[in-house]
Amino acid sequence: MLKEIGLTSMEQLHDAIPDSLKLKREMDLPPAMNEYELRRHIDGLLAKNKHSGDYLNFLGAGCWQHFIPAVCDEINQRSEFVTAYAGEPYEDHGRFQALFEYQSLLAELVDMDVVNVPTFDWAQAASTAIRMAGRITGRKTVLLPRSVDPDKAAIIRNYCTPVMEIQYVDIDQVTGRMDLNDLSSKLNDDTAAVYFENPCYLGIIEDQGAEISELAHKINAVSIVGVDPISLGVLEPPGHYGADIICGDLQPLGMHMNFGGGQAGFIATRDEEKYVMEYPSRLFGIVPTEVEGEYGFGDVAYERTSFALREKGKESVGTQTALWGITAGVYLALLGPAGMQEVGSTIIQKSHYAAKQISRIPGVSLHFENGTFFKEFVVDFNDTGLTVDEINQRLMETGIFGGKDLSLSYPSWGQCALYCVTETHTQADLDRLVDTLRSIVSTS
Amino acid sequence: MKRIRRDHKVRKFHQAKWDEPVIFELHRPGERGVVPPGTEATVAAEVGSAEDNIPASMWRRTIPALPEIGQAKVLRHYLRLSQETLGSDMNVEIGQGTCTMKYIPRINEMLIRNPRMTELHPLQDVDSVQGMLEIFHNLDLAMREISGMDAFSFQPSSGTQALLAMASIVRAYHDSRGEGEQRDEIITTIFSHPSQAATAAVKGYKIITLHPDENGFPDLEKLKNVVSERTAGFVVANPEDTGIYNHRIREFTDVVHEAGGVCYYDQANANGLLGITRAKEAGFDMCFFNLHKTFAAPHMCGGPATGALGVTEELKNFMPGPLVDKEDDGRYILRDQTEVSIGKVRSFHGVAQTVLRSYAWIMSLGPDGLKDVAQVAVLNNNYLYHKIVQIRGASAPYVQGRRLEQVRYSWKQLTDETGVTTEDITRRMCDFGLHYWTSHHPYIVPQPFTLEPTESYSKEDLDEYIHALEHISNEAYTQPDIVKSAPHNSTVHRNDESSLDDPKQWCITWRAYLKKTQPELH
């Protein structure tokens, strides 16, 4: 091949690069390993990790341990899907159909007519929803309750600066719900959107959705609701209480936790041009082909995107998290309506069981005693004399990952932790947690 | 027995065609795919029903209209859809230029399925994830050596998100020096990825786009004319999507630095440079590598991926966090962001699976192997280039020298002489089991196509691709209708795209399709 292109050495291939820019030494990297050595090496590193298969895990806070049907893994590992990328509708018909079906299945779950090909994660979906609202209304401010995950708020702030401004709305310190008086006082002519979550980061179910949306709509602002999709077999879809844009994370629908690598965001709206034309991401639509009886799939309104218009497109689009969308579609197809209702019910019952038992431990209580919650809840350890960090260290010694320490994010609450209970926990698991906590607290 | 003749030069391929219904059509009331874990009776006895435990107004009254399908049918459906997807494992995927489609080692896919990876929660105590943090740290060290940068974050989960993070760092850096208001322009080039311009615009910058000189190089004189005290940054790929390496890149970065701007490097096209040249020596303050391109993590239908973001010491405090550090006692920790950090661009630590895959890939190649990758990729590209420009109707505009790992070609002559366009050729290439992509917009090169052969393909593979293009060129000159009416061997025939841009007709979900095509039922 060298001869054919008129060269005599491999070094000549890089003649276009000036000598002054060339690295004139070998890179300082470990020598190559063969496959066997590599496997031993990586297995050795991974062996240092303690994982939620062996440990009882009560961490959630944006990444959750759920039951994953084997078929989700089977499809997720298919070589064709794993290695596909930007193929045309004619060689990647299956990819287009699988993503159209994902959009369609999620649309039923959230009860909206438009869903996009997934974004990076929930934080990205929320950020984009906020910027969409800014473009739709021509206004600059978004109101967020203080119960939004501080890390998510940091992502939103970075993505929205300098186009949008974030203002916080207080939450009721007893129930954790949004403080409607504070919200009302902050709504004005510059409010593009009110964003709130169901359940929120702290697990609380916001049951004032209709009032919040109405307040937003009264001043022609957009109501955006972030939602955990695994709750939607039992909780009202946000469109039913006035949401104009719905967003959230797909990770609960068939993705392993993967140290946080399973996150994928979704956005859903009504099928209205003013909303659809503000999506930056790809939207796959179904079309006829030139042969009657065939389904074809293609990009809807591609000219919106930065692929077509560079800086003049809506925000920016590139590689996102498409495979997780396909996997979430498989999950929804497997569970069906009954499965989604069952998994939601199970999570509510088990998490309430755990919260009830934990709050019976002397010195331990629920931070929001009057709040209603789904899957996650805030446990108050202030009266135990122990820090959450100390409790979590003791729990880990017994094979349990305790809840997320909130003392840094919400310092005024003192020693509180966010516990997550899902359908994967058995009663025995929960009783073990409660017994261990009781023992730790009583010996302090 | 008669000898079986197999002397045809193009593959006699037909894409899988299952005539598969949309999944909602598989619905049969009462079927179940899987039963999730349920509630123990003793738990229910203690707390009551789910409905009892939430506010009445929040109980879903109409269950979602998801289809009810047995497990075997769900599996069969998705397996058929996977078969109707070509994937780079299935074809000589050199037709997706700018995306570095390469062989995905199976061992890495096996490694990331280990529960000690998949079942890790990102908020676990650092003492319980020392192996994972070691992998992050080791990959950081390798990336520093490959680029000359001083620290890497793996939080951005694509090249686009890495570009956004870099534009965010540019803004934070100038804000910290009190020049945030004044510096409101970012300079880029027309042959860069659209995300370079788009992400800078997301951060509120005015975009200045440089067009190439007559040889296809970014124009240094034009750069000198546009830099000023308003310049916040300069973002460029080198080589650009044309495959042309700008040998004066150091002069470009010097000019921008003299004006007070930050230079950031889109290294999505780095495959032909490994071990040859680095971002640091070219004068860049930041760069990113796509782990899903250069470092052999798969593309997964469009993510999740990783845009590994590297910066020099001066910009380290602006990085998204937390970063993994190693203590003197050998323990790995997560170091929190500083006050001036941009915060975060993605939840948690990014896509850990791609970090593991790329670390494994680097460890399997070593320093010699990485340099071999660069040389073989460039050899493959120049062999392909040499052959393609001999095909009737094809050319490679701009400088007629060697190119790095890809080339932007043109079918202008073929289109002028036969009426066959590059889009027609996209559809015809499907008929031979090969993916072919036109190019990024705008089509500065007329009737463009961009090919990037990478190191993964043999001479026989390249020849197969070349033969297919020769075959189609011959068809264009002798029987163009065959090309124009393609595809002929695909899962489906040509889409009727007339509804895709029409709000009254577009159907982005099945329920929207039913409403718009059977309104009487809704």
Coordinates of N, CA, C and O in Angstrom, one line a residue, chain B residues 99-153:
Chain B
C99 N -16.2 10.4 12.2 CA -16.8 9.7 13.3 C -15.9 8.5 13.8 O -16.2 7.8 14.8
T100 N -14.8 8.2 13.0 CA -13.8 7.2 13.4 C -14.4 5.9 13.8 O -14.3 5.4 15.0
M101 N -15.1 5.3 12.9 CA -15.7 4.0 13.2 C -14.6 2.9 13.1 O -13.9 2.8 12.1
K102 N -14.4 2.3 14.2 CA -13.4 1.3 14.3 C -13.8 0.0 15.0 O -14.9 0.0 15.5
Y103 N -13.0 -1.0 14.9 CA -13.4 -2.2 15.6 C -13.5 -2.1 17.1 O -12.7 -1.4 17.7
I104 N -14.6 -2.6 17.6 CA -14.8 -2.6 19.0 C -14.4 -3.9 19.7 O -15.1 -4.9 19.4
P105 N -13.3 -3.9 20.4 CA -12.9 -5.2 20.9 C -13.9 -5.8 21.9 O -14.4 -5.2 22.8
R106 N -14.2 -7.1 21.6 CA -15.3 -7.7 22.4 C -14.9 -7.9 23.9 O -15.8 -7.9 24.7
I107 N -13.6 -8.1 24.1 CA -13.3 -8.2 25.5 C -13.7 -7.0 26.4 O -14.2 -7.2 27.5
N108 N -13.7 -5.8 25.8 CA -14.0 -4.6 26.5 C -15.5 -4.7 26.8 O -16.0 -4.2 27.9
E109 N -16.3 -5.1 25.9 CA -17.8 -5.2 26.1 C -18.1 -6.2 27.2 O -19.0 -6.1 27.9
M110 N -17.2 -7.3 27.3 CA -17.4 -8.3 28.3 C -17.1 -7.6 29.7 O -17.8 -7.8 30.7
L111 N -16.0 -6.9 29.7 CA -15.5 -6.3 31.0 C -16.5 -5.3 31.6 O -16.7 -5.3 32.8
I112 N -17.2 -4.6 30.7 CA -18.2 -3.6 31.3 C -19.5 -4.2 31.8 O -20.3 -3.5 32.4
R113 N -19.6 -5.5 31.5 CA -20.9 -6.2 32.0 C -20.6 -6.8 33.4 O -21.5 -7.4 34.0
N114 N -19.4 -6.6 33.9 CA -19.1 -7.1 35.3 C -20.0 -6.4 36.3 O -20.0 -5.2 36.3
P115 N -20.7 -7.1 37.2 CA -21.5 -6.4 38.2 C -20.7 -5.5 39.1 O -21.3 -4.5 39.7
R116 N -19.4 -5.7 39.2 CA -18.6 -4.8 40.0 C -18.4 -3.4 39.3 O -17.8 -2.5 39.8
M117 N -18.9 -3.4 38.1 CA -19.0 -2.1 37.3 C -20.5 -1.7 37.2 O -20.9 -0.6 37.6
T118 N -21.4 -2.6 36.8 CA -22.8 -2.2 36.5 C -23.5 -1.9 37.7 O -24.4 -1.1 37.7
E119 N -23.2 -2.5 38.9 CA -24.0 -2.3 40.1 C -23.4 -1.3 41.0 O -23.6 -1.4 42.2
L120 N -22.5 -0.5 40.5 CA -21.9 0.6 41.4 C -22.8 1.8 41.4 O -23.3 2.2 40.3
H121 N -23.1 2.3 42.6 CA -23.9 3.6 42.7 C -22.8 4.7 42.7 O -21.8 4.6 43.4
P122 N -23.1 5.8 42.0 CA -22.1 6.9 41.9 C -21.9 7.6 43.2 O -20.9 8.3 43.3
L123 N -22.8 7.5 44.2 CA -22.6 8.2 45.4 C -22.0 7.3 46.5 O -22.0 7.7 47.7
Q124 N -21.6 6.1 46.2 CA -21.0 5.2 47.2 C -19.8 5.9 47.8 O -19.1 6.7 47.1
D125 N -19.5 5.5 49.0 CA -18.3 6.1 49.7 C -17.1 5.7 48.8 O -17.0 4.7 48.3
V126 N -16.1 6.7 48.8 CA -15.0 6.5 47.9 C -14.2 5.2 48.3 O -13.6 4.6 47.4
D127 N -14.2 4.8 49.5 CA -13.5 3.6 49.9 C -14.1 2.3 49.3 O -13.4 1.3 49.2
S128 N -15.3 2.4 48.9 CA -16.0 1.2 48.3 C -15.9 1.2 46.8 O -16.3 0.3 46.1
V129 N -15.2 2.2 46.2 CA -15.1 2.3 44.7 C -13.7 2.6 44.3 O -13.4 3.2 43.3
Q130 N -12.7 2.1 45.1 CA -11.3 2.4 44.8 C -10.9 1.9 43.4 O -10.1 2.5 42.7
G131 N -11.4 0.7 43.0 CA -11.0 0.2 41.7 C -11.5 1.1 40.6 O -10.8 1.3 39.6
M132 N -12.7 1.5 40.7 CA -13.3 2.4 39.6 C -12.5 3.7 39.6 O -12.2 4.2 38.5
L133 N -12.2 4.3 40.8 CA -11.5 5.6 40.8 C -10.1 5.4 40.2 O -9.6 6.3 39.6
E134 N -9.5 4.2 40.5 CA -8.2 4.0 39.9 C -8.2 4.0 38.4 O -7.3 4.5 37.7
I135 N -9.3 3.4 37.9 CA -9.4 3.3 36.4 C -9.6 4.8 35.9 O -8.9 5.1 34.9
F136 N -10.4 5.6 36.5 CA -10.6 7.0 36.1 C -9.2 7.7 36.1 O -8.8 8.4 35.2
H137 N -8.5 7.5 37.2 CA -7.2 8.2 37.4 C -6.2 7.7 36.4 O -5.5 8.5 35.8
N138 N -6.1 6.4 36.1 CA -5.2 5.9 35.2 C -5.5 6.4 33.8 O -4.5 6.7 33.0
L139 N -6.7 6.5 33.4 CA -7.1 7.0 32.1 C -6.7 8.5 32.0 O -6.2 8.9 31.0
D140 N -6.9 9.2 33.1 CA -6.6 10.6 33.1 C -5.1 10.7 32.8 O -4.6 11.5 32.0
L141 N -4.2 9.9 33.5 CA -2.8 10.0 33.3 C -2.4 9.7 31.8 O -1.6 10.3 31.2
A142 N -3.1 8.7 31.2 CA -2.8 8.3 29.8 C -3.2 9.5 28.9 O -2.5 9.8 28.0
M143 N -4.3 10.1 29.2 CA -4.8 11.2 28.3 C -3.9 12.4 28.4 O -3.6 13.1 27.4
R144 N -3.4 12.6 29.6 CA -2.4 13.7 29.8 C -1.2 13.5 28.9 O -0.7 14.4 28.3
E145 N -0.7 12.2 28.9 CA 0.5 11.9 28.2 C 0.2 12.0 26.6 O 1.0 12.5 25.9
I146 N -1.0 11.6 26.2 CA -1.3 11.6 24.8 C -1.5 13.1 24.3 O -1.2 13.4 23.2
S147 N -1.9 14.0 25.2 CA -2.3 15.3 24.8 C -1.3 16.4 25.2 O -1.3 17.5 24.6
G148 N -0.6 16.1 26.3 CA 0.2 17.2 26.9 C -0.5 18.1 27.9 O 0.0 19.0 28.5
M149 N -1.8 17.8 28.0 CA -2.6 18.6 29.0 C -2.3 18.2 30.4 O -1.6 17.2 30.6
D150 N -2.9 18.9 31.4 CA -2.5 18.7 32.8 C -3.6 18.0 33.7 O -3.3 17.6 34.8
A151 N -4.8 17.9 33.2 CA -5.9 17.3 34.0 C -7.0 17.0 33.0 O -7.3 17.8 32.1
F152 N -7.7 15.8 33.3 CA -8.9 15.5 32.5 C -10.1 15.2 33.3 O -10.0 14.7 34.4
S153 N -11.2 15.6 32.8 CA -12.5 15.2 33.3 C -13.2 14.3 32.3 O -13.2 14.6 31.1

